[in-house]
CSV table of C-alpha atoms and ligand atoms in Angstrom, one decimal:
chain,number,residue,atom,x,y,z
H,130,UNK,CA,17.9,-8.4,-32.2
H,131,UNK,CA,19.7,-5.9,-29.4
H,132,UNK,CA,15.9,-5.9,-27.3
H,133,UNK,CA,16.5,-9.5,-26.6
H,134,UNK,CA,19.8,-8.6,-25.0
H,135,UNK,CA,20.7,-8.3,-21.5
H,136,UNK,CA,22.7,-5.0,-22.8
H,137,UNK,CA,19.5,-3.1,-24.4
H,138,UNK,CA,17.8,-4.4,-20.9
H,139,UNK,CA,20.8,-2.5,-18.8
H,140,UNK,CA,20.6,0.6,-21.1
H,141,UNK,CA,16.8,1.8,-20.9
H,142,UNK,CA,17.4,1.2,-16.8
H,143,UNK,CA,20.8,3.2,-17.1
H,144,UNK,CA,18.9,6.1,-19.3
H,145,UNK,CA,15.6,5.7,-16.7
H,146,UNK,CA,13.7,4.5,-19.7
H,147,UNK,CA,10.7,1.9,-19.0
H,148,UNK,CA,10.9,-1.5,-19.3
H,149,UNK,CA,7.6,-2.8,-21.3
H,150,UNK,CA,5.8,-5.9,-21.3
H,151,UNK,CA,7.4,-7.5,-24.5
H,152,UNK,CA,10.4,-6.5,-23.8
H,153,UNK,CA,13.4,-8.8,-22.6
H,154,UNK,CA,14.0,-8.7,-18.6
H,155,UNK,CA,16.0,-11.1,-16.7
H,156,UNK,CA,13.8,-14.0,-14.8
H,157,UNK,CA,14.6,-12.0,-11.3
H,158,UNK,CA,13.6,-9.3,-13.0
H,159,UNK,CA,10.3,-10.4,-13.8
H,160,UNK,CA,10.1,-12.6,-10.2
H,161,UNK,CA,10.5,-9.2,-8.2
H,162,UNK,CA,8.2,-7.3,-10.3
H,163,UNK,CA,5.3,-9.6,-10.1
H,164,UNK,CA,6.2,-10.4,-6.3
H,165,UNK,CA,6.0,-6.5,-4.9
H,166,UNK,CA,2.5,-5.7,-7.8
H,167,UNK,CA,0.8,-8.8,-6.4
H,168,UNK,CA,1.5,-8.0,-2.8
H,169,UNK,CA,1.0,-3.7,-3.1
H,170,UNK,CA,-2.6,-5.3,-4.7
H,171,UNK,CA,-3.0,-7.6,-2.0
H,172,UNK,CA,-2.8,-4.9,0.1
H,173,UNK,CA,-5.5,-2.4,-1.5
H,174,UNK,CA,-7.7,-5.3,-1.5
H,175,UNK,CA,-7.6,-6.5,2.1
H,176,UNK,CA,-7.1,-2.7,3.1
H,177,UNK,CA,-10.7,-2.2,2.0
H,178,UNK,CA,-12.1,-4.1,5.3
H,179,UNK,CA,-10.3,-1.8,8.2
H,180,UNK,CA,-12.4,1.0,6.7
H,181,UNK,CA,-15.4,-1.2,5.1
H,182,UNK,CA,-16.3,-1.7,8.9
H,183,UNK,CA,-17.9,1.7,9.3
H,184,UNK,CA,-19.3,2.1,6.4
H,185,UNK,CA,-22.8,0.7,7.8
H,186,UNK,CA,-22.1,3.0,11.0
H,187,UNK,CA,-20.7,6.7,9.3
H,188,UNK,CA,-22.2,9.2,11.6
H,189,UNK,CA,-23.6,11.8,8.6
H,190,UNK,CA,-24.3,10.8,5.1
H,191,UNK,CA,-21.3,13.0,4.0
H,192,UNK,CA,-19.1,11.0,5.7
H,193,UNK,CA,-20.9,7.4,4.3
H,194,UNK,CA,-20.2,9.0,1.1
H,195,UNK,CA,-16.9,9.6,1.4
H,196,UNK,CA,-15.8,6.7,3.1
H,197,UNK,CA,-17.7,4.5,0.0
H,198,UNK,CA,-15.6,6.4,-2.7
H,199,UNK,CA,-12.9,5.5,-0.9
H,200,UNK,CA,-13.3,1.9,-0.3
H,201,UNK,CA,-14.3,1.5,-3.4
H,202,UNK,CA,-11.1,3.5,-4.9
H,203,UNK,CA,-8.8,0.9,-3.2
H,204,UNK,CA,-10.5,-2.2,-5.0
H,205,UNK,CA,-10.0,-0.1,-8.3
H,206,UNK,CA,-6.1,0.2,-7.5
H,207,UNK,CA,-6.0,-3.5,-6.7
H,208,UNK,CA,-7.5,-4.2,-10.1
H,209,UNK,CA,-5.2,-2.0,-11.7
H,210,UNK,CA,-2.4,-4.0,-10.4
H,211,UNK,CA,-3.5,-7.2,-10.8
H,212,UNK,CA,-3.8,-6.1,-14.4
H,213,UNK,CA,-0.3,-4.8,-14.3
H,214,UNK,CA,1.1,-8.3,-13.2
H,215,UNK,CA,-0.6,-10.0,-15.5
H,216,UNK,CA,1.2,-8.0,-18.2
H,217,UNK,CA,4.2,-10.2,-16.5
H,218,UNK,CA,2.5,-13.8,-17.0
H,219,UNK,CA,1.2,-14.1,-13.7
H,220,UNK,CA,-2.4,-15.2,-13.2
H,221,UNK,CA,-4.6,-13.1,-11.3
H,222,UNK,CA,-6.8,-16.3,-9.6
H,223,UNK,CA,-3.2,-17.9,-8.6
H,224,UNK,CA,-2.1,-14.3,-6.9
H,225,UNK,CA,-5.6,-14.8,-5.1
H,226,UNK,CA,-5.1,-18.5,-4.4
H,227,UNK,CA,-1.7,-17.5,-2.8
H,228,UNK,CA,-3.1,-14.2,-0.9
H,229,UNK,CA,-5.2,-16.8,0.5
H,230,UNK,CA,-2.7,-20.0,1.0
H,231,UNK,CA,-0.4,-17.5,3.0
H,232,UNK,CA,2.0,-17.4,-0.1
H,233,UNK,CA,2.2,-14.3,-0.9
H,234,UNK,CA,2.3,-10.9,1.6
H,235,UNK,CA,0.0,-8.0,1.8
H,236,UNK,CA,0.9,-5.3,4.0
H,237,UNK,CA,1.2,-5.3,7.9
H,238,UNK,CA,-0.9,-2.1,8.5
H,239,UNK,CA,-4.0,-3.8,7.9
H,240,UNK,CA,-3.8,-6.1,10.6
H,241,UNK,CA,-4.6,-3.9,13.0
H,242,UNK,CA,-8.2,-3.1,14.1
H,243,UNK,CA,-10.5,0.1,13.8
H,244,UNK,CA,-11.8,0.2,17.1
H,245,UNK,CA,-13.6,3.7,17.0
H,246,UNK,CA,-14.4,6.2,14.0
H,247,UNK,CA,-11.0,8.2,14.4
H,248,UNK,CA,-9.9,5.0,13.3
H,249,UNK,CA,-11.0,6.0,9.9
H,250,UNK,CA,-9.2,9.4,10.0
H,251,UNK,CA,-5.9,8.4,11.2
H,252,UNK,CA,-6.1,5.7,8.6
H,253,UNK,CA,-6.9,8.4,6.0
H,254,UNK,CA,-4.3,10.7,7.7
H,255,UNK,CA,-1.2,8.5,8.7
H,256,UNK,CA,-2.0,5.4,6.3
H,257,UNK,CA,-2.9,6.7,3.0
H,258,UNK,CA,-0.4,9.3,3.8
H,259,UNK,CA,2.3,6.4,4.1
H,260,UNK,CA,1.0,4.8,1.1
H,261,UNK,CA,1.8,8.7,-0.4
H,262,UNK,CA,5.1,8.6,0.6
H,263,UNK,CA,5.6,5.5,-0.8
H,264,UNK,CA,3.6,5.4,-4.1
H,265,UNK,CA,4.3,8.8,-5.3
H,266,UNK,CA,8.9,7.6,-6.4
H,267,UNK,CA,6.9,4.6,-7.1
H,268,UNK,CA,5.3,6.6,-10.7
H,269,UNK,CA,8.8,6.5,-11.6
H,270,UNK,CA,9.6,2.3,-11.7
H,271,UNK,CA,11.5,1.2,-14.5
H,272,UNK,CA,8.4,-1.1,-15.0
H,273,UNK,CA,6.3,0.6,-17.1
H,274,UNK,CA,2.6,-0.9,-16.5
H,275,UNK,CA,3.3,-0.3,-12.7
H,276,UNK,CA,4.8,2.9,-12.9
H,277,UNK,CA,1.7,4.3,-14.5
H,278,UNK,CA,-0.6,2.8,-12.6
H,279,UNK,CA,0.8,4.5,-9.6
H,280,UNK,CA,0.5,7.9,-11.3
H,281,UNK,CA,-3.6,7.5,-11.3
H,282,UNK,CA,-3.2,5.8,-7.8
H,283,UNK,CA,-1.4,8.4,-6.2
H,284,UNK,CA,-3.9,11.0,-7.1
H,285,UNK,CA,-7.0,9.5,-5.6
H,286,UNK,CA,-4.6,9.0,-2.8
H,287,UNK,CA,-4.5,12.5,-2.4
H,288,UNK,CA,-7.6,13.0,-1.6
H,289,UNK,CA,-7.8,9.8,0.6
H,290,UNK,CA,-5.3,11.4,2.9
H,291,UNK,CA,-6.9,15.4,2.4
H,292,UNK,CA,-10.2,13.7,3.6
H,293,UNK,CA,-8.8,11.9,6.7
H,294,UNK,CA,-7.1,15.1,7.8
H,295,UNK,CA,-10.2,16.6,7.3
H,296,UNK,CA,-12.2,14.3,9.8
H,297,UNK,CA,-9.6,14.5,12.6
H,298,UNK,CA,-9.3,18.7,12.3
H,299,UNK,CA,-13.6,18.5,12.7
H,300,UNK,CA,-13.2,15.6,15.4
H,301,UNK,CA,-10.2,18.1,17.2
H,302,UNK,CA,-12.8,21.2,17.4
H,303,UNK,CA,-15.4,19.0,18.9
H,304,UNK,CA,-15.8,17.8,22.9
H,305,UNK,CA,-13.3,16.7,24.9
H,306,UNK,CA,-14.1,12.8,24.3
H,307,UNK,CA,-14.0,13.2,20.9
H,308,UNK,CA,-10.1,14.7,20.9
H,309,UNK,CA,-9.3,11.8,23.1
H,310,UNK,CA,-10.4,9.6,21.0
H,311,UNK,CA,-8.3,10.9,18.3
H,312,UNK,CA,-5.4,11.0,20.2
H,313,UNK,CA,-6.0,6.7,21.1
H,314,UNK,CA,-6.1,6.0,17.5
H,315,UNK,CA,-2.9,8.1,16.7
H,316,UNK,CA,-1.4,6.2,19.4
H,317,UNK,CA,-2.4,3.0,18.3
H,318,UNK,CA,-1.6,4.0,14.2
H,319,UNK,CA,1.8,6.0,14.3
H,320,UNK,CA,4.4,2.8,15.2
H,321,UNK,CA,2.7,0.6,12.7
H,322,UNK,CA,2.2,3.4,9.6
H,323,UNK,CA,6.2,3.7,10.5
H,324,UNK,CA,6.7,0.2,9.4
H,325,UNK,CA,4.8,0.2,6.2
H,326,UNK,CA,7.9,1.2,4.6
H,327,UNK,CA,9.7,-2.0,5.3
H,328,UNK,CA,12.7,-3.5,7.3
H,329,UNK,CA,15.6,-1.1,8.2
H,330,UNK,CA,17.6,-1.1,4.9
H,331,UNK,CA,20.3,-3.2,7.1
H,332,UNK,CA,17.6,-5.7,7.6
H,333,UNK,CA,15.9,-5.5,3.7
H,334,UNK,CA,16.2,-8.7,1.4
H,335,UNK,CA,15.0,-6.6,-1.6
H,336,UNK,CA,16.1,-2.9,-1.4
H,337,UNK,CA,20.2,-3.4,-2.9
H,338,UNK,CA,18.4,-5.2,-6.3
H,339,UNK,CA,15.3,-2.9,-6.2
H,340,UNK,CA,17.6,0.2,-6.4
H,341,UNK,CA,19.8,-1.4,-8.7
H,342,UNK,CA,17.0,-1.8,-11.0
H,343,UNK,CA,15.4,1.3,-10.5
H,344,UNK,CA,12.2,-0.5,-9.5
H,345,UNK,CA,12.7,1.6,-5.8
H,346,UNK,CA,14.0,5.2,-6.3
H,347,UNK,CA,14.5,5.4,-2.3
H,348,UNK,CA,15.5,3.1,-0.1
H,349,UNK,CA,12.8,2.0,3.1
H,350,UNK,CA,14.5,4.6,5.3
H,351,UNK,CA,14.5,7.5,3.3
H,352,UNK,CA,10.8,7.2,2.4
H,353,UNK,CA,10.3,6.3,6.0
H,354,UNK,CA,12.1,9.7,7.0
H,355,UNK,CA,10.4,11.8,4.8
H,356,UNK,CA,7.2,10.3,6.3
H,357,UNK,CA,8.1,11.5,10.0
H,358,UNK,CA,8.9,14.9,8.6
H,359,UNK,CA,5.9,15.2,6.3
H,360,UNK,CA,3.8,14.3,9.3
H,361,UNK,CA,5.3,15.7,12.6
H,362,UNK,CA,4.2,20.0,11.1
H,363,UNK,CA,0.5,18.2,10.6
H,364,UNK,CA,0.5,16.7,14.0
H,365,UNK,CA,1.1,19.9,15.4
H,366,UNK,CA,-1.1,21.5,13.9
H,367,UNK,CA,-4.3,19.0,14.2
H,368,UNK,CA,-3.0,19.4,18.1
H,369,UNK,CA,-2.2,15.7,18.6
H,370,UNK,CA,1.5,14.3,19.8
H,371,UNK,CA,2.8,11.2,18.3
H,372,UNK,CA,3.4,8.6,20.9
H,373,UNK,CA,7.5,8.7,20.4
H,374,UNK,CA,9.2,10.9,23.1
H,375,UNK,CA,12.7,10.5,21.2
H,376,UNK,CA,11.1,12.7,17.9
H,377,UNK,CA,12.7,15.5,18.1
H,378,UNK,CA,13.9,17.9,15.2
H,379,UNK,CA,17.9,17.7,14.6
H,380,UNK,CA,19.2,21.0,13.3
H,381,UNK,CA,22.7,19.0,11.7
H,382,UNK,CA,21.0,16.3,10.0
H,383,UNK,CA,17.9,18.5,8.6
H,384,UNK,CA,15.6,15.8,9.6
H,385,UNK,CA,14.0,14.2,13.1
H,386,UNK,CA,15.1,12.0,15.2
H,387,UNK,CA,12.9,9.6,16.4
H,388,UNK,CA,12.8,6.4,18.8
H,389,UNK,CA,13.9,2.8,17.7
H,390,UNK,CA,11.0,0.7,16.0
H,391,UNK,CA,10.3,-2.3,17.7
H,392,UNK,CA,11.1,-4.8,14.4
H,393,UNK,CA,9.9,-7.7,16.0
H,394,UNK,CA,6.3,-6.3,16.4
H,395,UNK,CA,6.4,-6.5,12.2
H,396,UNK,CA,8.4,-9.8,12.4
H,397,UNK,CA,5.6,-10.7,14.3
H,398,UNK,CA,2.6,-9.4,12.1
H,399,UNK,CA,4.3,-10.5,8.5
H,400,UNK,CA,4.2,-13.8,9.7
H,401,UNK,CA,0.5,-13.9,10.7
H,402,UNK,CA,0.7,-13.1,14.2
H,403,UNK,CA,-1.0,-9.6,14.2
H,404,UNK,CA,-4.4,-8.7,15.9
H,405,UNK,CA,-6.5,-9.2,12.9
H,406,UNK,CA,-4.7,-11.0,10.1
H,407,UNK,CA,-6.9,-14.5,10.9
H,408,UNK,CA,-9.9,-12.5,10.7
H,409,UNK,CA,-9.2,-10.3,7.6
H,410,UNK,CA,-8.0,-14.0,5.4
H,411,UNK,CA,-11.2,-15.8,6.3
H,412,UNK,CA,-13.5,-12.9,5.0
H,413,UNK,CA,-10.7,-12.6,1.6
H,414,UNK,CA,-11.2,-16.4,1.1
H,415,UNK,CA,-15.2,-16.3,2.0
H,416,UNK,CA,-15.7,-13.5,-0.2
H,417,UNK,CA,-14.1,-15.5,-2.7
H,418,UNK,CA,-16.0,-18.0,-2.7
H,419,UNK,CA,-19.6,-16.4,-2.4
H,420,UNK,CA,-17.9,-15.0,-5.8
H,421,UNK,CA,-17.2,-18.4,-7.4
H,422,UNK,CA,-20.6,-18.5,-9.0
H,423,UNK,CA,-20.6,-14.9,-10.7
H,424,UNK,CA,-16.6,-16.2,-12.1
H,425,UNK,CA,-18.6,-19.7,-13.7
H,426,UNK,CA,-21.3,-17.9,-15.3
H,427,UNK,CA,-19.1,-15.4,-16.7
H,428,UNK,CA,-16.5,-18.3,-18.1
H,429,UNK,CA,-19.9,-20.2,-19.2
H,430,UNK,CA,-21.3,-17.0,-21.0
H,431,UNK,CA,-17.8,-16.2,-22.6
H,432,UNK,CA,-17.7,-20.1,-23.8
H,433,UNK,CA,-20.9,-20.2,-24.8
H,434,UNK,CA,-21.0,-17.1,-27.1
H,435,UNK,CA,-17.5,-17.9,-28.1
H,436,UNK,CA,-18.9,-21.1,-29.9
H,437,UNK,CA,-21.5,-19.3,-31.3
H,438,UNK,CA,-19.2,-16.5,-32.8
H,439,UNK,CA,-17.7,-19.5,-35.1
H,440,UNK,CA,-20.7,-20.9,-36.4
X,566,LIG,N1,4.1,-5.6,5.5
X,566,LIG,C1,4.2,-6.9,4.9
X,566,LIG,N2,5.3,-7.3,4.4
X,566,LIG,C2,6.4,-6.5,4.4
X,566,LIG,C3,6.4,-5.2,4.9
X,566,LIG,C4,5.1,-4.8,5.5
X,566,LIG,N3,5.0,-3.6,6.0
X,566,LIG,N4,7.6,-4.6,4.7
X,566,LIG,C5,8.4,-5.6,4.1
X,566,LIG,N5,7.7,-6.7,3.9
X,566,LIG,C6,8.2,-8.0,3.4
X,566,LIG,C7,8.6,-7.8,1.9
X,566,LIG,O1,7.5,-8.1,1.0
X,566,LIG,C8,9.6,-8.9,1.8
X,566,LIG,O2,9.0,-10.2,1.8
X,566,LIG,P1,8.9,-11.0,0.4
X,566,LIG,O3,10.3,-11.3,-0.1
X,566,LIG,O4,8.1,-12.3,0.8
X,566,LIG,O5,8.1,-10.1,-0.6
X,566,LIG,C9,10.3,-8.8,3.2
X,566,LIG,O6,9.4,-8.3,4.1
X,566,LIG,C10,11.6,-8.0,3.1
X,566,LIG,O7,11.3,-6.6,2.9
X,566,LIG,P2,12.0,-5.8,1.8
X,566,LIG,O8,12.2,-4.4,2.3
X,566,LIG,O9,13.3,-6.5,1.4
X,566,LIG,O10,11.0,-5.9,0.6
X,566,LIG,P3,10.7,-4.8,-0.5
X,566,LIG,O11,11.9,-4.4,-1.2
X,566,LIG,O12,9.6,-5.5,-1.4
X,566,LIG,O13,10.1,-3.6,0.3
X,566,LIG,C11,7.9,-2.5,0.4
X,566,LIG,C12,8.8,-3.7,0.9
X,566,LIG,C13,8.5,-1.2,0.9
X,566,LIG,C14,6.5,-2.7,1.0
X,566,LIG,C15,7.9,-2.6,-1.1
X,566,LIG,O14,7.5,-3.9,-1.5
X,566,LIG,C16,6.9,-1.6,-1.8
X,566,LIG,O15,7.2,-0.5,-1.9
X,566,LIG,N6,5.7,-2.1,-2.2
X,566,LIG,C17,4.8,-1.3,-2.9
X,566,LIG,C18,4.0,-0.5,-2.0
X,566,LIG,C19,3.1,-1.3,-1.2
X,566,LIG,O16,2.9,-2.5,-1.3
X,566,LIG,N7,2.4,-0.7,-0.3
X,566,LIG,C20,1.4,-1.3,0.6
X,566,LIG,C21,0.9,-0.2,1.5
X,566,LIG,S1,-0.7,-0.2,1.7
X,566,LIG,C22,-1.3,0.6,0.3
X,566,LIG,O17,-0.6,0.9,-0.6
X,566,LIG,C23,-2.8,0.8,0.2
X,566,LIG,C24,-3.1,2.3,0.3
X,566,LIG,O18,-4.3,2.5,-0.3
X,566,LIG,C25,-3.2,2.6,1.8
């Protein structure tokens, strides 16, 4: 009937209608959707370890708290969207196996260390608020699975980025080391949240088709835009600069300007070449492993009572 048609496919993305799991799509389709779910869940999972670090080393209980909910928010949304990829075919152990091989991306941000406790704000701050910026057009994907999983992403986002903010303004109001040390990790944070949203547009092997298929709503640039305005009013008032002296507001355009991104520092990190992206695949693939027991016992359980359920 018309849902297997390329036609019906066309008119639910034309009337920004969802595309649903049993519905027709084209194989690119399909190829795209599963490639950007598996790598945005690739990326809340190895995100976890930047942050996990201090976990063991919070300075108040409040802020071991927080920082657990919050670790253990972002392996909730990578569950979600391994779930939403398998609602495309894929396997969730072959997304792991090719986190792990190197065959399949997560993003660049997390390749970068966490040095001091700031770390953790400007992560919650700059990061998350990224992520935000990116996730929140992202509730409106023409794929349906991963267009709602977004919506209950982006709200404990919210409060991922409300609690970073948080630490930096208490961080700000105390001693003179502790402002400086904010002021590093924003320095070492800002270039790097900038490319989270991807390639110049110029540059982007995905954005024409993602826009065509209303999987992106905004192109890298735009998102990566609204980021710099979004962030330089909170910068000013937390009372830390961001490292670019080209940002500067521009009355015509209604936006700021800021400095050139230097695209081969994320050339460079994509392809494994970052300061941590060694480090953060051997404790994926070890953690893996520790798990392979708890994954046998399940299977052999489920077998086992699967028998019984037919005698
Ligand atoms: N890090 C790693 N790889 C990146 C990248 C980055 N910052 N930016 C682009 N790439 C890769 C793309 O995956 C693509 O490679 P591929 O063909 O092997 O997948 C290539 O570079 C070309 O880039 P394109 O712009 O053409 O690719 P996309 O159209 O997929 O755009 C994207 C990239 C904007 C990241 C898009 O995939 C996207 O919006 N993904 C969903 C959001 C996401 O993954 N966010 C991760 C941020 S961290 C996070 O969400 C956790 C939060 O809790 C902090």
């Amino acid at each position: 009937d018309t849902r297997e048609t390329q036609a019906h496919f066309e008119r639910t993305i034309g009337r920004d209608q969802r595309i649903e799991p049993r519905d027709w799509m084209p194989d690119k389709y399909r190829a795209t959707m599963v490639r950007q779910i598996a790598q945005h869940a690739h990326s809340e999972i190895i995100g976890m370890q930047p942050e996990g670090a201090w976990i063991t080393r919070a300075p108040s209980l409040r802020r071991k708290a927080i920082l657990l909910a919050k670790v253990q928010d972002e392996a909730g949304h990578g569950l979600y969207l391994y779930s939403a990829a398998e609602t495309l075919g894929a396997d969730r152990s072959d997304l792991t196996a090719k986190l792990i091989s190197g065959g399949q991306k997560y993003s660049s941000i997390f390749n970068y260390p966490t040095p001091t406790f700031a770390d953790v704000g400007v992560i919650g701050w700059l990061v998350d608020g990224a992520a935000i910026c990116n996730q929140v057009p992202l509730c409106r994907s023409s794929y349906g699975p991963y267009a709602r999983a977004m919506i209950r992403i982006c709200k404990e986002e919210s409060f991922h980025q409300r609690q970073g903010y948080e630490l930096l303004m208490t961080l700000m109001r105390g001693t003179g080391a502790q402002r400086e040390m904010v002021q590093d990790a924003v320095n070492r944070w800002w270039w790097p949240s900038l490319m989270m949203f991807g390639p110049p547009d110029a540059d982007s092997t995905h954005t024409a088709q993602s826009m065509a298929w209303k999987i992106k709503r905004h192109t890298n640039d735009e998102l990566r835009q609204r980021f710099v305005d979004m962030t330089v009013p909170q910068a000013d008032a937390l009372g830390v600069t961001l490292p670019d002296p080209d940002l500067r507001w521009n009355e015509e355009r209604g936006h700021h300007d800021f400095g050139e991104i230097d695209w081969s520092e994320l050339k460079r990190v994509i392809s494994g070449d970052g300061p941590c992206n060694a480090e953060r695949i051997e404790r994926r693939r070890k953690a893996h492993e520790d798990g392979a027991w708890v994954r046998e016992a399940a299977a052999a359980y489920a077998a086992k009572h699967s028998d019984s359920g037919r005698e």
